[in-house]
Amino acid sequence: MATTVDKPNPMLSYPFAKEKGVLLLDPPAPGADWGAGPVRVGLRQGARHRPLIEVRRALGRPLAIETLAPGEFDRRLSELYALDGFDADGFAAEDEAGAGDDLSSLLEDMPRTADLLDADDDAPIIRLINGVIGEAVRQNASDIHVEPFEGHLAIRLRVDGVLQEVADLGVRLAPVIVSRIKVMARMDIAEKRVPQDGRISLALGGRSLDVRVSTLPSRHGERVVLRLLDKDQAHFHMDQLGMPAATLAAFERGLAEPNGIILVTGPTGSGKTTTLYAGLASLNDASRNILTVEDPVEYALDGVGQTQVQPKVGMTFAAGLRAILRQDPDVVMVGEIRDLETVQIAVQASLTGHLVLSTVHTNSAVAAITRLRDMGVEPFLLASTVKVILAQRLVRRLCPACRSPHAPTPGEAQLFEGWSAVPAVLHRPVGCEACNRTGFAGRVGLYELVEVDETLRAMIHDDAREQALADHAFRDADTLLRSGLRHVAAGTTSLDEVMRVTRRDRAGGGAGANGSVSDGGL
């Protein structure tokens, strides 16, 4: 079971800090003293100074006051009171949620309860759920998995794309925890035979979270997955995607086209939606009518008309796209191309003067051409409509506090030969308190981009093989593997991490993923 580092004691109550605009910037850990010197206090810009008198009286110490911009103050407040100000859409408020409890202490207290299933109230379950969500936010997890098995209940978090277990509980708790989550998500708690979907709106220390909830019946009970979407971080800018300058310039050239199709490919969780949203944000200058059809709508974009698909009532991607084209759009975003009907409408839309952005699940950029041809799109239509194809992956960044340098082995050096100078030093993960013993902190994108030029357009028109398309497209451009090796050489990530993400592409023979690896050239 994972453990958490003791959270500093904020001393001032969350309601006081939020209302008065005052917080302690360097509170000591529980049981520690303040040390010498004045206490650093952050004051929200525009807040009154009178509460500082009360703070000084309560602490009995001189204060060193720093004025913080509202955004910075809210960020500090969220970090400091990560588990104190929890409010789940009316459920589990501060007086009910055990404010100040971290996940480790909550899990330690669970066995001491006589029988949670026979308890008169569900406060312990509420505190546990709050603690799990708070821990997920603290670790910047994207998903929470609640998984009942025959002898135990596992709770896992997906952090930086990798699942890690944070709790191992008695299986008898599963129905209680699942029922409580379903109540919060406004699902039917009596229906356990079919999958359900719901949403929860949360406020956590001043941060607004949107949680998508999905349940799935299994042999030992219902499995639940909660996807965390931080509304406060939903700011999409092209220069924050981490693309190399050449890739970003080519992608922006595609967005500047008046019509055509721009495709972003990659597996689930590779950041495709974020890239498309950033592209839409760059186009959203109030001079264009931008409409989307998505499943689901993950973030609200101001100034963009967003539509959610509803397959049960016939609102599919194809139906939504067909309706959108009657709304006089300039730019259309289709969440995913899944079938021939959708891609045919997208092709016709691009031919009639619309810029269409979408995603398709392929392992490489060039493989998207093959996939669309296999769906039944005529090669001459693809040649005249597709402008840019971007493939991407996310790899974990090495923790800068504990990464360990080492000289490359002959096998590692061979990957760089013929393409780039072999780095003198590579780095591998170690693990420390700062990165929760994982060796990694955050993620960075790997990108490969195909810009359809006249030569490639002719090759697509003539139904050229995927390998031939890749040989031309990546003659001078980065592939996913090359992009990853650049980050390895820079010490951003480890070689094993890059190979973990790109190995399937290499093994599968996807030429677009690795250029001509079989010939030894990168």
C-alpha positions as a Python dict, from the first residue, in 0.01 Angstrom:
ca = {
    (1, 'M'): (0, 0, 0),
    (2, 'A'): (131, 342, -91),
    (3, 'T'): (191, 591, 185),
    (4, 'T'): (174, 967, 179),
    (5, 'V'): (403, 1228, 328),
    (6, 'D'): (259, 1410, 627),
    (7, 'K'): (78, 1721, 511),
    (8, 'P'): (192, 2046, 675),
    (9, 'N'): (-51, 2183, 927),
    (10, 'P'): (-196, 2505, 778),
    (11, 'M'): (-284, 2634, 1130),
    (12, 'L'): (-538, 2882, 997),
    (13, 'S'): (-876, 2731, 914),
    (14, 'Y'): (-966, 2696, 549),
    (15, 'P'): (-1279, 2919, 567),
    (16, 'F'): (-1078, 3194, 740),
    (17, 'A'): (-792, 3175, 489),
    (18, 'K'): (-1024, 3175, 188),
    (19, 'E'): (-1256, 3452, 311),
    (20, 'K'): (-989, 3685, 452),
    (21, 'G'): (-730, 3620, 182),
    (22, 'V'): (-455, 3521, 428),
    (23, 'L'): (-244, 3205, 440),
    (24, 'L'): (81, 3086, 595),
    (25, 'L'): (339, 3027, 323),
    (26, 'D'): (574, 2802, 520),
    (27, 'P'): (373, 2620, 789),
    (28, 'P'): (574, 2366, 987),
    (29, 'A'): (504, 1995, 969),
    (30, 'P'): (281, 1855, 1245),
    (31, 'G'): (473, 1857, 1574),
    (32, 'A'): (758, 2076, 1442),
    (33, 'D'): (841, 2423, 1574),
    (34, 'W'): (842, 2746, 1376),
    (35, 'G'): (1214, 2808, 1397),
    (36, 'A'): (1370, 3155, 1416),
    (37, 'G'): (1261, 3468, 1235),
    (38, 'P'): (923, 3607, 1133),
    (39, 'V'): (644, 3392, 989),
    (40, 'R'): (591, 3432, 614),
    (41, 'V'): (230, 3522, 538),
    (42, 'G'): (69, 3552, 195),
    (43, 'L'): (-195, 3823, 153),
    (44, 'R'): (-426, 3815, -146),
    (45, 'Q'): (-400, 4130, -355),
    (46, 'G'): (-684, 4364, -260),
    (47, 'A'): (-758, 4189, 73),
    (48, 'R'): (-796, 4390, 395),
    (49, 'H'): (-503, 4407, 637),
    (50, 'R'): (-711, 4387, 955),
    (51, 'P'): (-713, 4000, 966),
    (52, 'L'): (-332, 4012, 992),
    (53, 'I'): (-370, 4151, 1344),
    (54, 'E'): (-568, 3842, 1444),
    (55, 'V'): (-313, 3613, 1276),
    (56, 'R'): (-25, 3776, 1466),
    (57, 'R'): (-216, 3755, 1792),
    (58, 'A'): (-293, 3385, 1738),
    (59, 'L'): (64, 3293, 1642),
    (60, 'G'): (242, 3526, 1883),
    (61, 'R'): (508, 3587, 1620),
    (62, 'P'): (609, 3877, 1391),
    (63, 'L'): (488, 3847, 1033),
    (64, 'A'): (666, 3887, 699),
    (65, 'I'): (389, 3977, 455),
    (66, 'E'): (400, 3896, 84),
    (67, 'T'): (128, 4017, -151),
    (68, 'L'): (6, 3747, -391),
    (69, 'A'): (-190, 3791, -715),
    (70, 'P'): (-536, 3630, -695),
    (71, 'G'): (-437, 3340, -921),
    (72, 'E'): (-120, 3265, -725),
    (73, 'F'): (-308, 3294, -395),
    (74, 'D'): (-572, 3044, -512),
    (75, 'R'): (-301, 2802, -625),
    (76, 'R'): (-120, 2821, -291),
    (77, 'L'): (-451, 2786, -106),
    (78, 'S'): (-538, 2476, -307),
    (79, 'E'): (-201, 2312, -241),
    (80, 'L'): (-197, 2391, 131),
    (81, 'Y'): (-554, 2288, 207),
    (82, 'A'): (-574, 2005, -45),
    (83, 'L'): (-784, 1784, 182),
    (84, 'D'): (-944, 2045, 405),
    (85, 'G'): (-1189, 2237, 190),
    (86, 'F'): (-1352, 1943, 15),
    (87, 'D'): (-1706, 1979, -108),
    (88, 'A'): (-1862, 1727, -342),
    (89, 'D'): (-2166, 1893, -492),
    (90, 'G'): (-2332, 1925, -155),
    (91, 'F'): (-2200, 1596, -19),
    (92, 'A'): (-1916, 1551, 229),
    (93, 'A'): (-1873, 1909, 343),
    (94, 'E'): (-1599, 2009, 587),
    (95, 'D'): (-1783, 1921, 904),
    (96, 'E'): (-1870, 1583, 758),
    (97, 'A'): (-1558, 1495, 567),
    (98, 'G'): (-1300, 1480, 842),
    (99, 'A'): (-1107, 1783, 724),
    (100, 'G'): (-736, 1747, 761),
    (101, 'D'): (-729, 1367, 729),
    (102, 'D'): (-488, 1233, 470),
    (103, 'L'): (-535, 898, 298),
    (104, 'S'): (-280, 711, 510),
    (105, 'S'): (-447, 803, 839),
    (106, 'L'): (-791, 726, 698),
    (107, 'L'): (-682, 380, 588),
    (108, 'E'): (-519, 315, 924),
    (109, 'D'): (-843, 406, 1098),
    (110, 'M'): (-1063, 184, 881),
    (111, 'P'): (-1000, -148, 1063),
    (112, 'R'): (-1075, 13, 1399),
    (113, 'T'): (-1437, 67, 1302),
    (114, 'A'): (-1647, -216, 1440),
    (115, 'D'): (-1841, -279, 1118),
    (116, 'L'): (-1881, -10, 858),
    (117, 'L'): (-2161, -202, 694),
    (118, 'D'): (-2366, -185, 1012),
    (119, 'A'): (-2283, 177, 1092),
    (120, 'D'): (-2569, 418, 1149),
    (121, 'D'): (-2422, 671, 906),
    (122, 'D'): (-2186, 665, 613),
    (123, 'A'): (-1946, 932, 740),
    (124, 'P'): (-1644, 691, 741),
    (125, 'I'): (-1714, 600, 379),
    (126, 'I'): (-1749, 966, 288),
    (127, 'R'): (-1417, 1045, 453),
    (128, 'L'): (-1252, 755, 269),
    (129, 'I'): (-1384, 864, -71),
    (130, 'N'): (-1281, 1223, 0),
    (131, 'G'): (-937, 1105, 106),
    (132, 'V'): (-892, 901, -213),
    (133, 'I'): (-998, 1192, -434),
    (134, 'G'): (-778, 1431, -236),
    (135, 'E'): (-482, 1196, -276),
    (136, 'A'): (-553, 1166, -649),
    (137, 'V'): (-552, 1545, -685),
    (138, 'R'): (-232, 1573, -478),
    (139, 'Q'): (-58, 1326, -710),
    (140, 'N'): (-210, 1481, -1026),
    (141, 'A'): (-376, 1150, -1111),
    (142, 'S'): (-598, 1133, -1418),
    (143, 'D'): (-814, 839, -1307),
    (144, 'I'): (-925, 654, -995),
    (145, 'H'): (-1003, 281, -1027),
    (146, 'V'): (-1224, 106, -769),
    (147, 'E'): (-1189, -266, -841),
    (148, 'P'): (-1357, -545, -641),
    (149, 'F'): (-1199, -889, -655),
    (150, 'E'): (-1285, -1216, -484),
    (151, 'G'): (-1094, -1148, -163),
    (152, 'H'): (-1026, -773, -156),
    (153, 'L'): (-1111, -429, -293),
    (154, 'A'): (-829, -250, -474),
    (155, 'I'): (-816, 125, -525),
    (156, 'R'): (-563, 239, -784),
    (157, 'L'): (-463, 577, -927),
    (158, 'R'): (-334, 641, -1277),
    (159, 'V'): (-45, 883, -1230),
    (160, 'D'): (152, 993, -1535),
    (161, 'G'): (-18, 719, -1736),
    (162, 'V'): (76, 432, -1501),
    (163, 'L'): (-154, 267, -1246),
    (164, 'Q'): (-39, 236, -885),
    (165, 'E'): (-230, 87, -592),
    (166, 'V'): (-301, 318, -299),
    (167, 'A'): (-544, 107, -95),
    (168, 'D'): (-624, -261, -38),
    (169, 'L'): (-952, -295, 153),
    (170, 'G'): (-1195, -565, 259),
    (171, 'V'): (-1424, -676, -21),
    (172, 'R'): (-1732, -617, 198),
    (173, 'L'): (-1670, -243, 164),
    (174, 'A'): (-1711, -256, -215),
    (175, 'P'): (-2092, -223, -239),
    (176, 'V'): (-2098, 59, 18),
    (177, 'I'): (-1825, 260, -156),
    (178, 'V'): (-1975, 202, -501),
    (179, 'S'): (-2323, 300, -380),
    (180, 'R'): (-2194, 622, -227),
    (181, 'I'): (-2010, 716, -548),
    (182, 'K'): (-2325, 642, -750),
    (183, 'V'): (-2528, 869, -521),
    (184, 'M'): (-2275, 1150, -571),
    (185, 'A'): (-2289, 1096, -950),
    (186, 'R'): (-2672, 1081, -947),
    (187, 'M'): (-2684, 727, -1083),
    (188, 'D'): (-2940, 455, -1015),
    (189, 'I'): (-2801, 276, -709),
    (190, 'A'): (-3055, -8, -746),
    (191, 'E'): (-2938, -97, -1097),
    (192, 'K'): (-2628, -316, -1079),
    (193, 'R'): (-2672, -522, -1397),
    (194, 'V'): (-2585, -266, -1666),
    (195, 'P'): (-2308, -7, -1706),
    (196, 'Q'): (-2387, 350, -1604),
    (197, 'D'): (-2227, 690, -1659),
    (198, 'G'): (-2248, 1001, -1444),
    (199, 'R'): (-2070, 1318, -1340),
    (200, 'I'): (-1971, 1480, -1011),
    (201, 'S'): (-1883, 1847, -967),
    (202, 'L'): (-1627, 1900, -691),
    (203, 'A'): (-1460, 2193, -521),
    (204, 'L'): (-1126, 2110, -360),
    (205, 'G'): (-943, 2390, -184),
    (206, 'G'): (-1063, 2649, -432),
    (207, 'R'): (-1007, 2425, -736),
    (208, 'S'): (-1302, 2324, -952),
    (209, 'L'): (-1301, 1961, -1062),
    (210, 'D'): (-1530, 1776, -1298),
    (211, 'V'): (-1533, 1399, -1239),
    (212, 'R'): (-1665, 1157, -1500),
    (213, 'V'): (-1788, 836, -1339),
    (214, 'S'): (-1829, 502, -1518),
    (215, 'T'): (-1953, 177, -1363),
    (216, 'L'): (-1920, -171, -1512),
    (217, 'P'): (-2070, -494, -1372),
    (218, 'S'): (-1809, -762, -1309),
    (219, 'R'): (-1797, -1105, -1151),
    (220, 'H'): (-1729, -975, -800),
    (221, 'G'): (-1930, -654, -810),
    (222, 'E'): (-1935, -324, -992),
    (223, 'R'): (-1608, -169, -1103),
    (224, 'V'): (-1593, 210, -1095),
    (225, 'V'): (-1356, 444, -1278),
    (226, 'L'): (-1350, 816, -1198),
    (227, 'R'): (-1175, 1045, -1447),
    (228, 'L'): (-1062, 1374, -1294),
    (229, 'L'): (-1079, 1687, -1509),
    (230, 'D'): (-937, 2004, -1354),
    (231, 'K'): (-1141, 2296, -1487),
    (232, 'D'): (-886, 2547, -1355),
    (233, 'Q'): (-614, 2392, -1572),
    (234, 'A'): (-828, 2385, -1885),
    (235, 'H'): (-627, 2657, -2057),
    (236, 'F'): (-510, 2538, -2395),
    (237, 'H'): (-224, 2712, -2573),
    (238, 'M'): (-23, 2585, -2866),
    (239, 'D'): (307, 2694, -2711),
    (240, 'Q'): (236, 2482, -2401),
    (241, 'L'): (208, 2150, -2588),
    (242, 'G'): (584, 2095, -2582),
    (243, 'M'): (614, 2040, -2959),
    (244, 'P'): (951, 2098, -3125),
    (245, 'A'): (960, 2426, -3318),
    (246, 'A'): (951, 2260, -3660),
    (247, 'T'): (657, 2035, -3566),
    (248, 'L'): (464, 2324, -3413),
    (249, 'A'): (520, 2541, -3722),
    (250, 'A'): (393, 2264, -3951),
    (251, 'F'): (89, 2205, -3733),
    (252, 'E'): (9, 2577, -3731),
    (253, 'R'): (41, 2586, -4110),
    (254, 'G'): (-223, 2314, -4128),
    (255, 'L'): (-453, 2510, -3896),
    (256, 'A'): (-410, 2815, -4119),
    (257, 'E'): (-555, 2627, -4417),
    (258, 'P'): (-906, 2744, -4515),
    (259, 'N'): (-1021, 2386, -4569),
    (260, 'G'): (-904, 2028, -4545),
    (261, 'I'): (-866, 1760, -4280),
    (262, 'I'): (-623, 1764, -3987),
    (263, 'L'): (-588, 1433, -3802),
    (264, 'V'): (-434, 1361, -3461),
    (265, 'T'): (-360, 994, -3391),
    (266, 'G'): (-254, 789, -3094),
    (267, 'P'): (-389, 554, -2827),
    (268, 'T'): (-627, 652, -2550),
    (269, 'G'): (-462, 884, -2300),
    (270, 'S'): (-196, 1017, -2538),
    (271, 'G'): (-320, 1377, -2525),
    (272, 'K'): (-502, 1391, -2860),
    (273, 'T'): (-797, 1590, -2721),
    (274, 'T'): (-568, 1842, -2553),
    (275, 'T'): (-387, 1900, -2883),
    (276, 'L'): (-713, 1948, -3072),
    (277, 'Y'): (-847, 2185, -2805),
    (278, 'A'): (-528, 2389, -2828),
    (279, 'G'): (-572, 2406, -3204),
    (280, 'L'): (-933, 2520, -3167),
    (281, 'A'): (-831, 2780, -2908),
    (282, 'S'): (-578, 2926, -3152),
    (283, 'L'): (-851, 2953, -3418),
    (284, 'N'): (-1111, 3094, -3178),
    (285, 'D'): (-1076, 3464, -3256),
    (286, 'A'): (-1450, 3544, -3282),
    (287, 'S'): (-1427, 3565, -3661),
    (288, 'R'): (-1507, 3197, -3716),
    (289, 'N'): (-1800, 2973, -3635),
    (290, 'I'): (-1638, 2674, -3460),
    (291, 'L'): (-1855, 2370, -3382),
    (292, 'T'): (-1765, 2033, -3231),
    (293, 'V'): (-1928, 1695, -3181),
    (294, 'E'): (-1759, 1498, -2901),
    (295, 'D'): (-1798, 1188, -2686),
    (296, 'P'): (-1791, 1319, -2421),
    (297, 'V'): (-1739, 1695, -2401),
    (298, 'E'): (-1442, 1703, -2164),
    (299, 'Y'): (-1384, 2077, -2125),
    (300, 'A'): (-1601, 2378, -2203),
    (301, 'L'): (-1441, 2613, -2456),
    (302, 'D'): (-1581, 2965, -2446),
    (303, 'G'): (-1690, 3077, -2792),
    (304, 'V'): (-1707, 2723, -2932),
    (305, 'G'): (-2033, 2536, -2991),
    (306, 'Q'): (-1989, 2189, -2841),
    (307, 'T'): (-2230, 1898, -2890),
    (308, 'Q'): (-2231, 1566, -2707),
    (309, 'V'): (-2310, 1246, -2895),
    (310, 'Q'): (-2604, 1042, -2766),
    (311, 'P'): (-2603, 705, -2949),
    (312, 'K'): (-2914, 583, -2760),
    (313, 'V'): (-3126, 848, -2931),
    (314, 'G'): (-2948, 833, -3266),
    (315, 'M'): (-2711, 1125, -3207),
    (316, 'T'): (-2396, 961, -3344),
    (317, 'F'): (-2080, 1128, -3472),
    (318, 'A'): (-2213, 1101, -3827),
    (319, 'A'): (-2555, 1243, -3736),
    (320, 'G'): (-2400, 1525, -3534),
    (321, 'L'): (-2153, 1611, -3810),
    (322, 'R'): (-2430, 1613, -4070),
    (323, 'A'): (-2635, 1852, -3854),
    (324, 'I'): (-2334, 2074, -3780),
    (325, 'L'): (-2277, 2131, -4152),
    (326, 'R'): (-2620, 2299, -4167),
    (327, 'Q'): (-2509, 2547, -3899),
    (328, 'D'): (-2281, 2748, -4129),
    (329, 'P'): (-1952, 2642, -3964),
    (330, 'D'): (-1602, 2752, -4060),
    (331, 'V'): (-1421, 2496, -3844),
    (332, 'V'): (-1556, 2156, -3739),
    (333, 'M'): (-1407, 1922, -3481),
    (334, 'V'): (-1520, 1559, -3472),
    (335, 'G'): (-1413, 1380, -3156),
    (336, 'E'): (-1325, 1057, -3336),
    (337, 'I'): (-1358, 901, -3681),
    (338, 'R'): (-1493, 553, -3614),
    (339, 'D'): (-1677, 447, -3929),
    (340, 'L'): (-1707, 501, -4303),
    (341, 'E'): (-2013, 726, -4277),
    (342, 'T'): (-1837, 974, -4047),
    (343, 'V'): (-1522, 993, -4257),
    (344, 'Q'): (-1722, 1032, -4578),
    (345, 'I'): (-1910, 1330, -4433),
    (346, 'A'): (-1581, 1476, -4305),
    (347, 'V'): (-1426, 1442, -4653),
    (348, 'Q'): (-1725, 1608, -4819),
    (349, 'A'): (-1717, 1888, -4558),
    (350, 'S'): (-1351, 1958, -4634),
    (351, 'L'): (-1421, 1956, -5008),
    (352, 'T'): (-1696, 2217, -4961),
    (353, 'G'): (-1470, 2465, -4783),
    (354, 'H'): (-1461, 2358, -4417),
    (355, 'L'): (-1158, 2289, -4197),
    (356, 'V'): (-1217, 1957, -4021),
    (357, 'L'): (-1020, 1842, -3716),
    (358, 'S'): (-1052, 1489, -3582),
    (359, 'T'): (-876, 1192, -3424),
    (360, 'V'): (-826, 835, -3536),
    (361, 'H'): (-679, 544, -3341),
    (362, 'T'): (-363, 432, -3521),
    (363, 'N'): (-10, 359, -3402),
    (364, 'S'): (157, 607, -3636),
    (365, 'A'): (83, 910, -3849),
    (366, 'V'): (120, 736, -4186),
    (367, 'A'): (-96, 446, -4065),
    (368, 'A'): (-390, 690, -4055),
    (369, 'I'): (-386, 699, -4435),
    (370, 'T'): (-397, 319, -4446),
    (371, 'R'): (-677, 309, -4191),
    (372, 'L'): (-895, 553, -4385),
    (373, 'R'): (-832, 364, -4708),
    (374, 'D'): (-930, 40, -4534),
    (375, 'M'): (-1252, 206, -4419),
    (376, 'G'): (-1343, 260, -4782),
    (377, 'V'): (-1236, 617, -4863),
    (378, 'E'): (-1108, 653, -5217),
    (379, 'P'): (-735, 740, -5236),
    (380, 'F'): (-797, 1040, -5464),
    (381, 'L'): (-1030, 1190, -5200),
    (382, 'L'): (-768, 1144, -4926),
    (383, 'A'): (-502, 1300, -5146),
    (384, 'S'): (-708, 1613, -5201),
    (385, 'T'): (-837, 1662, -4846),
    (386, 'V'): (-581, 1551, -4582),
    (387, 'K'): (-339, 1833, -4497),
    (388, 'V'): (-161, 1730, -4175),
    (389, 'I'): (-143, 1412, -3966),
    (390, 'L'): (7, 1429, -3617),
    (391, 'A'): (87, 1122, -3407),
    (392, 'Q'): (172, 1163, -3042),
    (393, 'R'): (254, 979, -2720),
    (394, 'L'): (319, 1085, -2362),
    (395, 'V'): (624, 965, -2170),
    (396, 'R'): (704, 1027, -1806),
    (397, 'R'): (961, 1291, -1714),
    (398, 'L'): (1247, 1187, -1490),
    (399, 'C'): (1236, 1341, -1145),
    (400, 'P'): (1510, 1608, -1150),
    (401, 'A'): (1574, 1557, -778),
    (402, 'C'): (1680, 1192, -798),
    (403, 'R'): (1759, 1091, -1158),
    (404, 'S'): (2082, 894, -1182),
    (405, 'P'): (2338, 942, -1464),
    (406, 'H'): (2509, 649, -1632),
    (407, 'A'): (2720, 585, -1939),
    (408, 'P'): (2526, 436, -2233),
    (409, 'T'): (2574, 67, -2297),
    (410, 'P'): (2675, -50, -2648),
    (411, 'G'): (2314, -150, -2717),
    (412, 'E'): (2184, 189, -2607),
    (413, 'A'): (2449, 373, -2807),
    (414, 'Q'): (2353, 178, -3119),
    (415, 'L'): (2009, 342, -3121),
    (416, 'F'): (2171, 682, -3176),
    (417, 'E'): (2429, 576, -3435),
    (418, 'G'): (2372, 698, -3789),
    (419, 'W'): (2127, 964, -3676),
    (420, 'S'): (2270, 1159, -3385),
    (421, 'A'): (2583, 1183, -3175),
    (422, 'V'): (2578, 928, -2895),
    (423, 'P'): (2521, 1112, -2565),
    (424, 'A'): (2802, 1081, -2314),
    (425, 'V'): (2552, 1040, -2030),
    (426, 'L'): (2202, 895, -2006),
    (427, 'H'): (1977, 901, -1701),
    (428, 'R'): (1761, 645, -1524),
    (429, 'P'): (1489, 680, -1255),
    (430, 'V'): (1568, 627, -886),
    (431, 'G'): (1280, 744, -667),
    (432, 'C'): (1259, 989, -377),
    (433, 'E'): (1007, 1168, -157),
    (434, 'A'): (958, 1442, -417),
    (435, 'C'): (832, 1196, -681),
    (436, 'N'): (652, 957, -443),
    (437, 'R'): (925, 694, -495),
    (438, 'T'): (839, 650, -865),
    (439, 'G'): (1142, 822, -1017),
    (440, 'F'): (917, 1027, -1246),
    (441, 'A'): (729, 1356, -1216),
    (442, 'G'): (502, 1477, -1493),
    (443, 'R'): (496, 1386, -1862),
    (444, 'V'): (626, 1521, -2191),
    (445, 'G'): (495, 1463, -2543),
    (446, 'L'): (656, 1273, -2830),
    (447, 'Y'): (541, 1387, -3172),
    (448, 'E'): (571, 1286, -3536),
    (449, 'L'): (403, 1497, -3803),
    (450, 'V'): (326, 1428, -4165),
    (451, 'E'): (268, 1739, -4375),
    (452, 'V'): (113, 1632, -4705),
    (453, 'D'): (320, 1792, -4981),
    (454, 'E'): (276, 1751, -5356),
    (455, 'T'): (491, 1438, -5372),
    (456, 'L'): (309, 1270, -5085),
    (457, 'R'): (-26, 1376, -5231),
    (458, 'A'): (63, 1203, -5558),
    (459, 'M'): (175, 891, -5372),
    (460, 'I'): (-152, 876, -5176),
    (461, 'H'): (-346, 928, -5501),
    (462, 'D'): (-156, 636, -5658),
    (463, 'D'): (-233, 413, -5356),
    (464, 'A'): (132, 380, -5251),
    (465, 'R'): (230, 137, -4974),
    (466, 'E'): (256, 258, -4615),
    (467, 'Q'): (633, 195, -4603),
    (468, 'A'): (689, 408, -4913),
    (469, 'L'): (480, 689, -4766),
    (470, 'A'): (681, 673, -4443),
    (471, 'D'): (1016, 671, -4622),
    (472, 'H'): (926, 1000, -4792),
    (473, 'A'): (746, 1164, -4497),
    (474, 'F'): (1024, 1099, -4244),
    (475, 'R'): (1325, 1147, -4467),
    (476, 'D'): (1412, 1465, -4276),
    (477, 'A'): (1145, 1478, -4004),
    (478, 'D'): (1129, 1326, -3658),
    (479, 'T'): (948, 1000, -3592),
    (480, 'L'): (809, 912, -3250),
    (481, 'L'): (1127, 720, -3172),
    (482, 'R'): (1354, 1002, -3285),
    (483, 'S'): (1150, 1249, -3081),
    (484, 'G'): (1188, 1023, -2780),
    (485, 'L'): (1563, 984, -2827),
    (486, 'R'): (1600, 1362, -2832),
    (487, 'H'): (1441, 1375, -2488),
    (488, 'V'): (1662, 1088, -2371),
    (489, 'A'): (1974, 1273, -2486),
    (490, 'A'): (1854, 1587, -2306),
    (491, 'G'): (1803, 1394, -1982),
    (492, 'T'): (1428, 1459, -1980),
    (493, 'T'): (1331, 1093, -1972),
    (494, 'S'): (1488, 748, -1970),
    (495, 'L'): (1551, 521, -2267),
    (496, 'D'): (1344, 244, -2109),
    (497, 'E'): (1049, 483, -2080),
    (498, 'V'): (1071, 581, -2447),
    (499, 'M'): (1096, 218, -2553),
    (500, 'R'): (799, 129, -2331),
    (501, 'V'): (585, 374, -2526),
    (502, 'T'): (722, 312, -2876),
    (503, 'R'): (811, -59, -2859),
    (504, 'R'): (471, -174, -2984),
    (505, 'D'): (504, 52, -3288),
    (506, 'R'): (847, -89, -3368),
    (507, 'A'): (739, -451, -3317),
    (508, 'G'): (430, -396, -3526),
    (509, 'G'): (635, -278, -3819),
    (510, 'G'): (464, 59, -3835),
    (511, 'A'): (701, 245, -4059),
    (512, 'G'): (559, 578, -3961),
    (513, 'A'): (662, 513, -3603),
    (514, 'N'): (1026, 446, -3661),
    (515, 'G'): (1125, 534, -4014),
    (516, 'S'): (1352, 254, -4136),
    (517, 'V'): (1456, 90, -3811),
    (518, 'S'): (1484, -246, -3983),
    (519, 'D'): (1768, -102, -4192),
    (520, 'G'): (1944, 37, -3890),
    (521, 'G'): (1860, 398, -3971),
    (522, 'L'): (1675, 623, -3732),
}
